[in-house]
């Protein structure tokens, strides 16, 4: 089902556009709540201090333990879990270092 295309559909088209204005993508982009909820605060990268190494189990059908680290972000103090991409990266001893997620 598409949109109305008749001669007397101007009110319907205008009201539908007005109703849909605050739905989904437009609302997410303009309200600013997505930025407040995101630990990065809208940024693509953030620096943090590594707290501990953790293993996260993969979903089915894979069965492995993904190497991850708990990181406390410097900019707002929030704690997040970040994936460590290369296998040898997580073998270093645990010490608080400045760490930037990929």
mmCIF file with all atom_site columns, N, CA and C in Angstrom, residues 10-44:
data_model
loop_
_atom_site.group_PDB
_atom_site.id
_atom_site.type_symbol
_atom_site.label_atom_id
_atom_site.label_alt_id
_atom_site.label_comp_id
_atom_site.label_asym_id
_atom_site.label_entity_id
_atom_site.label_seq_id
_atom_site.pdbx_PDB_ins_code
_atom_site.Cartn_x
_atom_site.Cartn_y
_atom_site.Cartn_z
_atom_site.occupancy
_atom_site.B_iso_or_equiv
_atom_site.pdbx_formal_charge
_atom_site.auth_seq_id
_atom_site.auth_comp_id
_atom_site.auth_asym_id
_atom_site.auth_atom_id
_atom_site.pdbx_PDB_model_num
ATOM 1   N N  . UNK A 1 10 ? -4.922 16.140 -0.279 1.00 0.00 ? 10 UNK A N  1
ATOM 2   C CA . UNK A 1 10 ? -3.913 17.046 0.290  1.00 0.00 ? 10 UNK A CA 1
ATOM 3   C C  . UNK A 1 10 ? -3.928 17.011 1.816  1.00 0.00 ? 10 UNK A C  1
ATOM 4   N N  . UNK A 1 11 ? -5.137 17.047 2.414  1.00 0.00 ? 11 UNK A N  1
ATOM 5   C CA . UNK A 1 11 ? -5.223 17.046 3.882  1.00 0.00 ? 11 UNK A CA 1
ATOM 6   C C  . UNK A 1 11 ? -4.671 15.737 4.452  1.00 0.00 ? 11 UNK A C  1
ATOM 7   N N  . UNK A 1 12 ? -5.010 14.631 3.814  1.00 0.00 ? 12 UNK A N  1
ATOM 8   C CA . UNK A 1 12 ? -4.530 13.326 4.278  1.00 0.00 ? 12 UNK A CA 1
ATOM 9   C C  . UNK A 1 12 ? -3.003 13.251 4.196  1.00 0.00 ? 12 UNK A C  1
ATOM 10  N N  . UNK A 1 13 ? -2.431 13.729 3.098  1.00 0.00 ? 13 UNK A N  1
ATOM 11  C CA . UNK A 1 13 ? -0.978 13.688 2.943  1.00 0.00 ? 13 UNK A CA 1
ATOM 12  C C  . UNK A 1 13 ? -0.290 14.582 3.971  1.00 0.00 ? 13 UNK A C  1
ATOM 13  N N  . UNK A 1 14 ? -0.837 15.777 4.196  1.00 0.00 ? 14 UNK A N  1
ATOM 14  C CA . UNK A 1 14 ? -0.240 16.706 5.164  1.00 0.00 ? 14 UNK A CA 1
ATOM 15  C C  . UNK A 1 14 ? -0.335 16.160 6.578  1.00 0.00 ? 14 UNK A C  1
ATOM 16  N N  . UNK A 1 15 ? -1.504 15.622 6.940  1.00 0.00 ? 15 UNK A N  1
ATOM 17  C CA . UNK A 1 15 ? -1.668 15.128 8.306  1.00 0.00 ? 15 UNK A CA 1
ATOM 18  C C  . UNK A 1 15 ? -0.811 13.884 8.545  1.00 0.00 ? 15 UNK A C  1
ATOM 19  N N  . UNK A 1 16 ? -0.676 13.048 7.537  1.00 0.00 ? 16 UNK A N  1
ATOM 20  C CA . UNK A 1 16 ? 0.156  11.856 7.698  1.00 0.00 ? 16 UNK A CA 1
ATOM 21  C C  . UNK A 1 16 ? 1.625  12.247 7.857  1.00 0.00 ? 16 UNK A C  1
ATOM 22  N N  . UNK A 1 17 ? 2.059  13.230 7.085  1.00 0.00 ? 17 UNK A N  1
ATOM 23  C CA . UNK A 1 17 ? 3.444  13.697 7.207  1.00 0.00 ? 17 UNK A CA 1
ATOM 24  C C  . UNK A 1 17 ? 3.673  14.295 8.593  1.00 0.00 ? 17 UNK A C  1
ATOM 25  N N  . UNK A 1 18 ? 2.695  15.023 9.098  1.00 0.00 ? 18 UNK A N  1
ATOM 26  C CA . UNK A 1 18 ? 2.817  15.634 10.421 1.00 0.00 ? 18 UNK A CA 1
ATOM 27  C C  . UNK A 1 18 ? 2.865  14.562 11.507 1.00 0.00 ? 18 UNK A C  1
ATOM 28  N N  . UNK A 1 19 ? 2.050  13.493 11.336 1.00 0.00 ? 19 UNK A N  1
ATOM 29  C CA . UNK A 1 19 ? 2.048  12.390 12.302 1.00 0.00 ? 19 UNK A CA 1
ATOM 30  C C  . UNK A 1 19 ? 3.379  11.645 12.309 1.00 0.00 ? 19 UNK A C  1
ATOM 31  N N  . UNK A 1 20 ? 3.930  11.426 11.145 1.00 0.00 ? 20 UNK A N  1
ATOM 32  C CA . UNK A 1 20 ? 5.152  10.628 11.027 1.00 0.00 ? 20 UNK A CA 1
ATOM 33  C C  . UNK A 1 20 ? 6.417  11.407 11.367 1.00 0.00 ? 20 UNK A C  1
ATOM 34  N N  . UNK A 1 21 ? 6.294  12.708 11.564 1.00 0.00 ? 21 UNK A N  1
ATOM 35  C CA . UNK A 1 21 ? 7.478  13.548 11.748 1.00 0.00 ? 21 UNK A CA 1
ATOM 36  C C  . UNK A 1 21 ? 8.300  13.135 12.958 1.00 0.00 ? 21 UNK A C  1
ATOM 37  N N  . UNK A 1 22 ? 7.636  12.752 14.048 1.00 0.00 ? 22 UNK A N  1
ATOM 38  C CA . UNK A 1 22 ? 8.360  12.419 15.273 1.00 0.00 ? 22 UNK A CA 1
ATOM 39  C C  . UNK A 1 22 ? 8.494  10.915 15.483 1.00 0.00 ? 22 UNK A C  1
ATOM 40  N N  . UNK A 1 23 ? 8.448  10.150 14.424 1.00 0.00 ? 23 UNK A N  1
ATOM 41  C CA . UNK A 1 23 ? 8.607  8.706  14.534 1.00 0.00 ? 23 UNK A CA 1
ATOM 42  C C  . UNK A 1 23 ? 10.031 8.307  14.161 1.00 0.00 ? 23 UNK A C  1
ATOM 43  N N  . UNK A 1 24 ? 10.537 7.318  14.870 1.00 0.00 ? 24 UNK A N  1
ATOM 44  C CA . UNK A 1 24 ? 11.766 6.600  14.560 1.00 0.00 ? 24 UNK A CA 1
ATOM 45  C C  . UNK A 1 24 ? 12.973 7.489  14.300 1.00 0.00 ? 24 UNK A C  1
ATOM 46  N N  . UNK A 1 25 ? 13.441 7.543  13.052 1.00 0.00 ? 25 UNK A N  1
ATOM 47  C CA . UNK A 1 25 ? 14.732 8.168  12.763 1.00 0.00 ? 25 UNK A CA 1
ATOM 48  C C  . UNK A 1 25 ? 14.736 9.662  13.056 1.00 0.00 ? 25 UNK A C  1
ATOM 49  N N  . UNK A 1 26 ? 13.658 10.364 12.721 1.00 0.00 ? 26 UNK A N  1
ATOM 50  C CA . UNK A 1 26 ? 13.605 11.806 12.949 1.00 0.00 ? 26 UNK A CA 1
ATOM 51  C C  . UNK A 1 26 ? 13.643 12.101 14.438 1.00 0.00 ? 26 UNK A C  1
ATOM 52  N N  . UNK A 1 27 ? 12.886 11.329 15.208 1.00 0.00 ? 27 UNK A N  1
ATOM 53  C CA . UNK A 1 27 ? 12.850 11.528 16.656 1.00 0.00 ? 27 UNK A CA 1
ATOM 54  C C  . UNK A 1 27 ? 14.211 11.236 17.276 1.00 0.00 ? 27 UNK A C  1
ATOM 55  N N  . UNK A 1 28 ? 14.839 10.150 16.844 1.00 0.00 ? 28 UNK A N  1
ATOM 56  C CA . UNK A 1 28 ? 16.140 9.766  17.375 1.00 0.00 ? 28 UNK A CA 1
ATOM 57  C C  . UNK A 1 28 ? 17.190 10.831 17.068 1.00 0.00 ? 28 UNK A C  1
ATOM 58  N N  . UNK A 1 29 ? 17.099 11.423 15.886 1.00 0.00 ? 29 UNK A N  1
ATOM 59  C CA . UNK A 1 29 ? 18.095 12.411 15.484 1.00 0.00 ? 29 UNK A CA 1
ATOM 60  C C  . UNK A 1 29 ? 17.897 13.756 16.168 1.00 0.00 ? 29 UNK A C  1
ATOM 61  N N  . UNK A 1 30 ? 16.652 14.135 16.464 1.00 0.00 ? 30 UNK A N  1
ATOM 62  C CA . UNK A 1 30 ? 16.387 15.494 16.924 1.00 0.00 ? 30 UNK A CA 1
ATOM 63  C C  . UNK A 1 30 ? 16.122 15.656 18.416 1.00 0.00 ? 30 UNK A C  1
ATOM 64  N N  . UNK A 1 31 ? 15.790 14.575 19.132 1.00 0.00 ? 31 UNK A N  1
ATOM 65  C CA . UNK A 1 31 ? 15.502 14.721 20.557 1.00 0.00 ? 31 UNK A CA 1
ATOM 66  C C  . UNK A 1 31 ? 16.758 14.807 21.411 1.00 0.00 ? 31 UNK A C  1
ATOM 67  N N  . UNK A 1 32 ? 17.837 14.158 20.983 1.00 0.00 ? 32 UNK A N  1
ATOM 68  C CA . UNK A 1 32 ? 19.078 14.199 21.740 1.00 0.00 ? 32 UNK A CA 1
ATOM 69  C C  . UNK A 1 32 ? 19.174 13.158 22.828 1.00 0.00 ? 32 UNK A C  1
ATOM 70  N N  . UNK A 1 33 ? 18.163 12.285 22.974 1.00 0.00 ? 33 UNK A N  1
ATOM 71  C CA . UNK A 1 33 ? 18.232 11.269 24.021 1.00 0.00 ? 33 UNK A CA 1
ATOM 72  C C  . UNK A 1 33 ? 19.202 10.154 23.653 1.00 0.00 ? 33 UNK A C  1
ATOM 73  N N  . UNK A 1 34 ? 19.420 9.936  22.361 1.00 0.00 ? 34 UNK A N  1
ATOM 74  C CA . UNK A 1 34 ? 20.369 8.902  21.946 1.00 0.00 ? 34 UNK A CA 1
ATOM 75  C C  . UNK A 1 34 ? 21.788 9.289  22.349 1.00 0.00 ? 34 UNK A C  1
ATOM 76  N N  . UNK A 1 35 ? 22.092 10.581 22.291 1.00 0.00 ? 35 UNK A N  1
ATOM 77  C CA . UNK A 1 35 ? 23.424 11.038 22.692 1.00 0.00 ? 35 UNK A CA 1
ATOM 78  C C  . UNK A 1 35 ? 23.614 10.919 24.193 1.00 0.00 ? 35 UNK A C  1
ATOM 79  N N  . UNK A 1 36 ? 22.538 11.161 24.947 1.00 0.00 ? 36 UNK A N  1
ATOM 80  C CA . UNK A 1 36 ? 22.646 11.064 26.402 1.00 0.00 ? 36 UNK A CA 1
ATOM 81  C C  . UNK A 1 36 ? 22.778 9.611  26.846 1.00 0.00 ? 36 UNK A C  1
ATOM 82  N N  . UNK A 1 37 ? 22.127 8.698  26.149 1.00 0.00 ? 37 UNK A N  1
ATOM 83  C CA . UNK A 1 37 ? 22.160 7.294  26.538 1.00 0.00 ? 37 UNK A CA 1
ATOM 84  C C  . UNK A 1 37 ? 23.461 6.615  26.120 1.00 0.00 ? 37 UNK A C  1
ATOM 85  N N  . UNK A 1 38 ? 24.095 7.095  25.049 1.00 0.00 ? 38 UNK A N  1
ATOM 86  C CA . UNK A 1 38 ? 25.321 6.476  24.558 1.00 0.00 ? 38 UNK A CA 1
ATOM 87  C C  . UNK A 1 38 ? 26.479 6.779  25.493 1.00 0.00 ? 38 UNK A C  1
ATOM 88  N N  . UNK A 1 39 ? 27.284 5.778  25.860 1.00 0.00 ? 39 UNK A N  1
ATOM 89  C CA . UNK A 1 39 ? 28.419 6.062  26.744 1.00 0.00 ? 39 UNK A CA 1
ATOM 90  C C  . UNK A 1 39 ? 29.478 6.935  26.085 1.00 0.00 ? 39 UNK A C  1
ATOM 91  N N  . UNK A 1 40 ? 29.561 6.899  24.754 1.00 0.00 ? 40 UNK A N  1
ATOM 92  C CA . UNK A 1 40 ? 30.546 7.736  24.058 1.00 0.00 ? 40 UNK A CA 1
ATOM 93  C C  . UNK A 1 40 ? 30.057 9.173  23.900 1.00 0.00 ? 40 UNK A C  1
ATOM 94  N N  . UNK A 1 41 ? 28.789 9.425  24.132 1.00 0.00 ? 41 UNK A N  1
ATOM 95  C CA . UNK A 1 41 ? 28.259 10.776 24.031 1.00 0.00 ? 41 UNK A CA 1
ATOM 96  C C  . UNK A 1 41 ? 28.311 11.348 22.632 1.00 0.00 ? 41 UNK A C  1
ATOM 97  N N  . UNK A 1 42 ? 28.083 10.519 21.626 1.00 0.00 ? 42 UNK A N  1
ATOM 98  C CA . UNK A 1 42 ? 28.057 10.982 20.251 1.00 0.00 ? 42 UNK A CA 1
ATOM 99  C C  . UNK A 1 42 ? 29.400 10.924 19.552 1.00 0.00 ? 42 UNK A C  1
ATOM 100 N N  . UNK A 1 43 ? 30.486 10.669 20.274 1.00 0.00 ? 43 UNK A N  1
ATOM 101 C CA . UNK A 1 43 ? 31.813 10.613 19.666 1.00 0.00 ? 43 UNK A CA 1
ATOM 102 C C  . UNK A 1 43 ? 32.049 9.226  19.069 1.00 0.00 ? 43 UNK A C  1
ATOM 103 N N  . UNK A 1 44 ? 32.966 9.154  18.101 1.00 0.00 ? 44 UNK A N  1
ATOM 104 C CA . UNK A 1 44 ? 33.277 7.867  17.493 1.00 0.00 ? 44 UNK A CA 1
ATOM 105 C C  . UNK A 1 44 ? 34.323 7.105  18.295 1.00 0.00 ? 44 UNK A C  1
#
